[in-house]
Amino acid sequence: GLYIDQQGRFNWLAAIKQSTAETGASAQEADSSDVAQEFAGTGLAALDWQIVLQQLELADYQLALEDLSRADPVQVRLSGFGLSLENFDSYSEQAFDLRLDSSIGAQGKLALLASINPQSLASTVQLSTDNLDLRPAQAWLSPYAHARLLGAMLNSELQLQLPSIAPLQLELAGKLAISQLHVQDKAAQR
């Protein structure tokens, strides 16, 4: 599975670092922040290999994500995970299309539709969530707030424009709603 280790490094980023294989370092030892910096300005054409996919479809997969960097590790399970990729060429200037659909937790749904340029990584993304349980976010809230998230459901329809990643430019629009919010003040026990 994918995970964030105790130092906060996301293991899949290490997989794209070319020097990992050259130095013999393991994927966990590679620093993901270095990988992101190296990758940000180069685009996929800077890699020594080319990938061309006319169409890729994954359907009804299960995926477990785990964040070990928190005091209380967090696990998120994706089921019914579907991924569709069309017209991908790592050397092309043409955007490719990406679609992702998944169930998250007991009743949450996530849908993403994106068009991504493989060189600049400029992207247009539509993201929607339906009944996404936010209680697992407690692990990220705890260091900043003396509150316990007992319940919250996220529903959203968002549009993201990412014209550039170096320097980072980002436009986000849409609507977001949190329902069934139930928070407990840990300090006052109420």
PDB file of C-alpha atoms in Angstrom:
ATOM      1  CA  GLY A   1       0.000   0.000   0.000  1.00  0.00           C
ATOM      2  CA  LEU A   2       0.882   3.645  -0.133  1.00  0.00           C
ATOM      3  CA  TYR A   3       1.954   5.343   3.053  1.00  0.00           C
ATOM      4  CA  ILE A   4       3.395   8.469   4.612  1.00  0.00           C
ATOM      5  CA  ASP A   5       6.266   7.441   6.872  1.00  0.00           C
ATOM      6  CA  GLN A   6       7.074   8.795  10.336  1.00  0.00           C
ATOM      7  CA  GLN A   7       9.183  11.587   8.813  1.00  0.00           C
ATOM      8  CA  GLY A   8       6.257  12.695   6.644  1.00  0.00           C
ATOM      9  CA  ARG A   9       7.569  11.303   3.326  1.00  0.00           C
ATOM     10  CA  PHE A  10       5.049   9.913   0.835  1.00  0.00           C
ATOM     11  CA  ASN A  11       6.537   6.662  -0.517  1.00  0.00           C
ATOM     12  CA  TRP A  12       5.283   6.911  -4.117  1.00  0.00           C
ATOM     13  CA  LEU A  13       7.249  10.107  -4.771  1.00  0.00           C
ATOM     14  CA  ALA A  14      10.490   8.267  -4.111  1.00  0.00           C
ATOM     15  CA  ALA A  15       9.701   5.876  -6.957  1.00  0.00           C
ATOM     16  CA  ILE A  16      10.260   8.551  -9.600  1.00  0.00           C
ATOM     17  CA  LYS A  17      13.637   9.692  -8.316  1.00  0.00           C
ATOM     18  CA  GLN A  18      16.159   8.335 -10.798  1.00  0.00           C
ATOM     19  CA  SER A  19      19.112   8.590  -8.473  1.00  0.00           C
ATOM     20  CA  THR A  20      17.521   6.153  -6.044  1.00  0.00           C
ATOM     21  CA  ALA A  21      18.369   3.229  -8.278  1.00  0.00           C
ATOM     22  CA  GLU A  22      21.808   4.632  -9.035  1.00  0.00           C
ATOM     23  CA  THR A  23      22.785   5.120  -5.392  1.00  0.00           C
ATOM     24  CA  GLY A  24      21.216   1.890  -4.173  1.00  0.00           C
ATOM     25  CA  ALA A  25      19.096   3.781  -1.629  1.00  0.00           C
ATOM     26  CA  SER A  26      15.713   2.338  -0.799  1.00  0.00           C
ATOM     27  CA  ALA A  27      12.506   4.141  -1.784  1.00  0.00           C
ATOM     28  CA  GLN A  28      11.871   4.991   1.872  1.00  0.00           C
ATOM     29  CA  GLU A  29      15.257   6.668   2.190  1.00  0.00           C
ATOM     30  CA  ALA A  30      14.661   9.070  -0.703  1.00  0.00           C
ATOM     31  CA  ASP A  31      13.476  12.485   0.466  1.00  0.00           C
ATOM     32  CA  SER A  32      10.121  13.251  -1.149  1.00  0.00           C
ATOM     33  CA  SER A  33      10.589  17.010  -0.833  1.00  0.00           C
ATOM     34  CA  ASP A  34      13.801  16.731  -2.895  1.00  0.00           C
ATOM     35  CA  VAL A  35      11.939  14.616  -5.443  1.00  0.00           C
ATOM     36  CA  ALA A  36       9.148  17.163  -5.755  1.00  0.00           C
ATOM     37  CA  GLN A  37      11.659  20.011  -6.199  1.00  0.00           C
ATOM     38  CA  GLU A  38      13.638  18.118  -8.849  1.00  0.00           C
ATOM     39  CA  PHE A  39      10.503  17.052 -10.695  1.00  0.00           C
ATOM     40  CA  ALA A  40       8.662  20.398 -10.577  1.00  0.00           C
ATOM     41  CA  GLY A  41      10.612  22.271 -13.214  1.00  0.00           C
ATOM     42  CA  THR A  42      11.450  19.482 -15.628  1.00  0.00           C
ATOM     43  CA  GLY A  43       8.259  17.872 -16.924  1.00  0.00           C
ATOM     44  CA  LEU A  44       8.169  14.242 -17.948  1.00  0.00           C
ATOM     45  CA  ALA A  45      10.240  14.694 -21.126  1.00  0.00           C
ATOM     46  CA  ALA A  46      13.341  15.200 -18.965  1.00  0.00           C
ATOM     47  CA  LEU A  47      13.174  11.547 -17.897  1.00  0.00           C
ATOM     48  CA  ASP A  48      15.340   9.034 -19.757  1.00  0.00           C
ATOM     49  CA  TRP A  49      12.374   6.887 -20.768  1.00  0.00           C
ATOM     50  CA  GLN A  50       9.090   7.472 -22.592  1.00  0.00           C
ATOM     51  CA  ILE A  51       5.666   6.130 -21.710  1.00  0.00           C
ATOM     52  CA  VAL A  52       2.842   6.063 -24.256  1.00  0.00           C
ATOM     53  CA  LEU A  53      -0.619   4.863 -23.250  1.00  0.00           C
ATOM     54  CA  GLN A  54      -3.596   5.248 -25.552  1.00  0.00           C
ATOM     55  CA  GLN A  55      -5.959   3.992 -22.874  1.00  0.00           C
ATOM     56  CA  LEU A  56      -5.591   2.531 -19.400  1.00  0.00           C
ATOM     57  CA  GLU A  57      -8.508   1.421 -17.273  1.00  0.00           C
ATOM     58  CA  LEU A  58      -8.522   0.072 -13.750  1.00  0.00           C
ATOM     59  CA  ALA A  59     -11.871  -0.911 -12.311  1.00  0.00           C
ATOM     60  CA  ASP A  60     -13.150  -1.995  -8.908  1.00  0.00           C
ATOM     61  CA  TYR A  61      -9.802  -2.008  -7.086  1.00  0.00           C
ATOM     62  CA  GLN A  62      -9.140  -1.632  -3.379  1.00  0.00           C
ATOM     63  CA  LEU A  63      -6.478   0.763  -2.119  1.00  0.00           C
ATOM     64  CA  ALA A  64      -5.254   1.354   1.436  1.00  0.00           C
ATOM     65  CA  LEU A  65      -3.506   4.608   2.342  1.00  0.00           C
ATOM     66  CA  GLU A  66      -1.730   4.932   5.671  1.00  0.00           C
ATOM     67  CA  ASP A  67      -0.143   7.986   7.311  1.00  0.00           C
ATOM     68  CA  LEU A  68       2.421   6.880   9.879  1.00  0.00           C
ATOM     69  CA  SER A  69       3.689  10.425  10.521  1.00  0.00           C
ATOM     70  CA  ARG A  70       0.872  11.187  12.989  1.00  0.00           C
ATOM     71  CA  ALA A  71       0.879  10.297  16.697  1.00  0.00           C
ATOM     72  CA  ASP A  72      -2.185   8.176  15.922  1.00  0.00           C
ATOM     73  CA  PRO A  73      -1.609   6.589  12.482  1.00  0.00           C
ATOM     74  CA  VAL A  74      -4.430   7.178  10.002  1.00  0.00           C
ATOM     75  CA  GLN A  75      -5.765   4.601   7.574  1.00  0.00           C
ATOM     76  CA  VAL A  76      -8.072   5.427   4.687  1.00  0.00           C
ATOM     77  CA  ARG A  77      -9.512   2.671   2.527  1.00  0.00           C
ATOM     78  CA  LEU A  78     -10.678   3.228  -1.016  1.00  0.00           C
ATOM     79  CA  SER A  79     -13.010   0.665  -2.546  1.00  0.00           C
ATOM     80  CA  GLY A  80     -14.544   0.435  -5.974  1.00  0.00           C
ATOM     81  CA  PHE A  81     -11.491   2.408  -7.074  1.00  0.00           C
ATOM     82  CA  GLY A  82     -11.575   3.156 -10.783  1.00  0.00           C
ATOM     83  CA  LEU A  83      -8.972   4.975 -12.824  1.00  0.00           C
ATOM     84  CA  SER A  84      -9.091   5.841 -16.507  1.00  0.00           C
ATOM     85  CA  LEU A  85      -6.222   7.431 -18.406  1.00  0.00           C
ATOM     86  CA  GLU A  86      -6.379   8.389 -22.084  1.00  0.00           C
ATOM     87  CA  ASN A  87      -3.875   9.746 -24.611  1.00  0.00           C
ATOM     88  CA  PHE A  88      -0.866   9.805 -22.313  1.00  0.00           C
ATOM     89  CA  ASP A  89       2.558  10.387 -23.879  1.00  0.00           C
ATOM     90  CA  SER A  90       5.301  11.475 -21.516  1.00  0.00           C
ATOM     91  CA  TYR A  91       7.085  13.375 -24.333  1.00  0.00           C
ATOM     92  CA  SER A  92       3.992  15.134 -25.687  1.00  0.00           C
ATOM     93  CA  GLU A  93       2.897  18.735 -25.219  1.00  0.00           C
ATOM     94  CA  GLN A  94      -0.755  17.599 -25.498  1.00  0.00           C
ATOM     95  CA  ALA A  95      -2.795  17.210 -22.341  1.00  0.00           C
ATOM     96  CA  PHE A  96      -3.988  13.763 -21.334  1.00  0.00           C
ATOM     97  CA  ASP A  97      -7.292  12.943 -19.652  1.00  0.00           C
ATOM     98  CA  LEU A  98      -7.548  11.339 -16.231  1.00  0.00           C
ATOM     99  CA  ARG A  99     -10.689  10.135 -14.470  1.00  0.00           C
ATOM    100  CA  LEU A 100     -10.861   8.711 -10.975  1.00  0.00           C
ATOM    101  CA  ASP A 101     -13.912   7.379  -9.117  1.00  0.00           C
ATOM    102  CA  SER A 102     -13.890   5.753  -5.703  1.00  0.00           C
ATOM    103  CA  SER A 103     -15.827   4.987  -2.570  1.00  0.00           C
ATOM    104  CA  ILE A 104     -14.116   6.163   0.599  1.00  0.00           C
ATOM    105  CA  GLY A 105     -15.089   4.730   3.950  1.00  0.00           C
ATOM    106  CA  ALA A 106     -18.613   3.483   4.591  1.00  0.00           C
ATOM    107  CA  GLN A 107     -20.550   5.894   2.371  1.00  0.00           C
ATOM    108  CA  GLY A 108     -18.233   8.533   0.910  1.00  0.00           C
ATOM    109  CA  LYS A 109     -17.766   9.040  -2.809  1.00  0.00           C
ATOM    110  CA  LEU A 110     -14.990  10.828  -4.675  1.00  0.00           C
ATOM    111  CA  ALA A 111     -14.923  11.699  -8.381  1.00  0.00           C
ATOM    112  CA  LEU A 112     -12.157  13.492 -10.234  1.00  0.00           C
ATOM    113  CA  LEU A 113     -11.882  14.485 -13.883  1.00  0.00           C
ATOM    114  CA  ALA A 114      -8.635  16.123 -15.025  1.00  0.00           C
ATOM    115  CA  SER A 115      -6.799  17.272 -18.114  1.00  0.00           C
ATOM    116  CA  ILE A 116      -3.033  17.431 -17.461  1.00  0.00           C
ATOM    117  CA  ASN A 117      -0.134  18.612 -19.621  1.00  0.00           C
ATOM    118  CA  PRO A 118       2.715  16.109 -19.090  1.00  0.00           C
ATOM    119  CA  GLN A 119       5.448  18.743 -19.625  1.00  0.00           C
ATOM    120  CA  SER A 120       4.323  21.747 -17.611  1.00  0.00           C
ATOM    121  CA  LEU A 121       1.960  19.731 -15.381  1.00  0.00           C
ATOM    122  CA  ALA A 122      -0.573  22.509 -15.982  1.00  0.00           C
ATOM    123  CA  SER A 123      -3.952  21.038 -15.089  1.00  0.00           C
ATOM    124  CA  THR A 124      -7.674  21.574 -15.153  1.00  0.00           C
ATOM    125  CA  VAL A 125      -9.423  19.478 -12.508  1.00  0.00           C
ATOM    126  CA  GLN A 126     -13.040  18.919 -11.504  1.00  0.00           C
ATOM    127  CA  LEU A 127     -13.415  17.298  -8.090  1.00  0.00           C
ATOM    128  CA  SER A 128     -16.578  16.252  -6.335  1.00  0.00           C
ATOM    129  CA  THR A 129     -17.161  14.544  -3.012  1.00  0.00           C
ATOM    130  CA  ASP A 130     -20.369  13.159  -1.586  1.00  0.00           C
ATOM    131  CA  ASN A 131     -20.843  12.194   2.085  1.00  0.00           C
ATOM    132  CA  LEU A 132     -17.111  12.017   2.743  1.00  0.00           C
ATOM    133  CA  ASP A 133     -16.536  11.275   6.450  1.00  0.00           C
ATOM    134  CA  LEU A 134     -14.055  13.797   7.850  1.00  0.00           C
ATOM    135  CA  ARG A 135     -13.372  12.038  11.175  1.00  0.00           C
ATOM    136  CA  PRO A 136     -10.036  10.607   9.940  1.00  0.00           C
ATOM    137  CA  ALA A 137      -8.850  14.236   9.579  1.00  0.00           C
ATOM    138  CA  GLN A 138      -8.703  14.420  13.397  1.00  0.00           C
ATOM    139  CA  ALA A 139      -5.070  13.259  13.301  1.00  0.00           C
ATOM    140  CA  TRP A 140      -4.097  16.360  11.284  1.00  0.00           C
ATOM    141  CA  LEU A 141      -6.253  18.733  13.378  1.00  0.00           C
ATOM    142  CA  SER A 142      -5.006  17.628  16.810  1.00  0.00           C
ATOM    143  CA  PRO A 143      -1.643  19.444  16.744  1.00  0.00           C
ATOM    144  CA  TYR A 144      -3.406  22.768  16.000  1.00  0.00           C
ATOM    145  CA  ALA A 145      -6.736  22.643  17.846  1.00  0.00           C
ATOM    146  CA  HIS A 146      -7.897  21.399  21.218  1.00  0.00           C
ATOM    147  CA  ALA A 147     -11.014  19.960  19.652  1.00  0.00           C
ATOM    148  CA  ARG A 148     -12.175  16.476  18.836  1.00  0.00           C
ATOM    149  CA  LEU A 149     -14.016  15.934  15.577  1.00  0.00           C
ATOM    150  CA  LEU A 150     -16.818  13.508  16.430  1.00  0.00           C
ATOM    151  CA  GLY A 151     -18.596  13.769  13.106  1.00  0.00           C
ATOM    152  CA  ALA A 152     -18.618  15.708   9.846  1.00  0.00           C
ATOM    153  CA  MET A 153     -19.591  14.936   6.263  1.00  0.00           C
ATOM    154  CA  LEU A 154     -18.096  16.761   3.277  1.00  0.00           C
ATOM    155  CA  ASN A 155     -19.945  17.452   0.039  1.00  0.00           C
ATOM    156  CA  SER A 156     -18.204  19.479  -2.649  1.00  0.00           C
ATOM    157  CA  GLU A 157     -18.120  20.482  -6.313  1.00  0.00           C
ATOM    158  CA  LEU A 158     -14.755  22.115  -7.026  1.00  0.00           C
ATOM    159  CA  GLN A 159     -12.918  23.316 -10.112  1.00  0.00           C
ATOM    160  CA  LEU A 160      -9.160  23.692  -9.946  1.00  0.00           C
ATOM    161  CA  GLN A 161      -6.994  25.484 -12.509  1.00  0.00           C
ATOM    162  CA  LEU A 162      -3.260  24.933 -12.159  1.00  0.00           C
ATOM    163  CA  PRO A 163      -1.574  26.943 -14.944  1.00  0.00           C
ATOM    164  CA  SER A 164       1.927  26.523 -13.495  1.00  0.00           C
ATOM    165  CA  ILE A 165       3.729  24.630 -10.758  1.00  0.00           C
ATOM    166  CA  ALA A 166       6.959  26.646 -10.887  1.00  0.00           C
ATOM    167  CA  PRO A 167       6.099  29.161  -9.549  1.00  0.00           C
ATOM    168  CA  LEU A 168       2.934  27.641  -8.157  1.00  0.00           C
ATOM    169  CA  GLN A 169      -0.219  29.291  -9.512  1.00  0.00           C
ATOM    170  CA  LEU A 170      -3.548  27.946  -8.412  1.00  0.00           C
ATOM    171  CA  GLU A 171      -7.188  28.952  -8.898  1.00  0.00           C
ATOM    172  CA  LEU A 172      -9.917  27.166  -6.951  1.00  0.00           C
ATOM    173  CA  ALA A 173     -13.642  27.755  -7.352  1.00  0.00           C
ATOM    174  CA  GLY A 174     -16.813  25.891  -6.486  1.00  0.00           C
ATOM    175  CA  LYS A 175     -18.889  25.009  -3.492  1.00  0.00           C
ATOM    176  CA  LEU A 176     -18.139  23.064  -0.369  1.00  0.00           C
ATOM    177  CA  ALA A 177     -20.527  22.073   2.420  1.00  0.00           C
ATOM    178  CA  ILE A 178     -19.928  20.338   5.735  1.00  0.00           C
ATOM    179  CA  SER A 179     -22.945  18.731   7.354  1.00  0.00           C
ATOM    180  CA  GLN A 180     -23.521  16.755  10.558  1.00  0.00           C
ATOM    181  CA  LEU A 181     -20.678  18.671  12.205  1.00  0.00           C
ATOM    182  CA  HIS A 182     -20.119  17.541  15.793  1.00  0.00           C
ATOM    183  CA  VAL A 183     -17.051  18.905  17.602  1.00  0.00           C
ATOM    184  CA  GLN A 184     -16.035  18.392  21.233  1.00  0.00           C
ATOM    185  CA  ASP A 185     -13.873  20.931  23.094  1.00  0.00           C
ATOM    186  CA  LYS A 186     -11.149  18.730  24.630  1.00  0.00           C
ATOM    187  CA  ALA A 187     -10.038  21.371  27.130  1.00  0.00           C
ATOM    188  CA  ALA A 188     -13.537  22.048  28.544  1.00  0.00           C
ATOM    189  CA  GLN A 189     -14.820  18.493  27.933  1.00  0.00           C
ATOM    190  CA  ARG A 190     -17.970  19.769  26.227  1.00  0.00           C
TER     191      ARG A 190
END
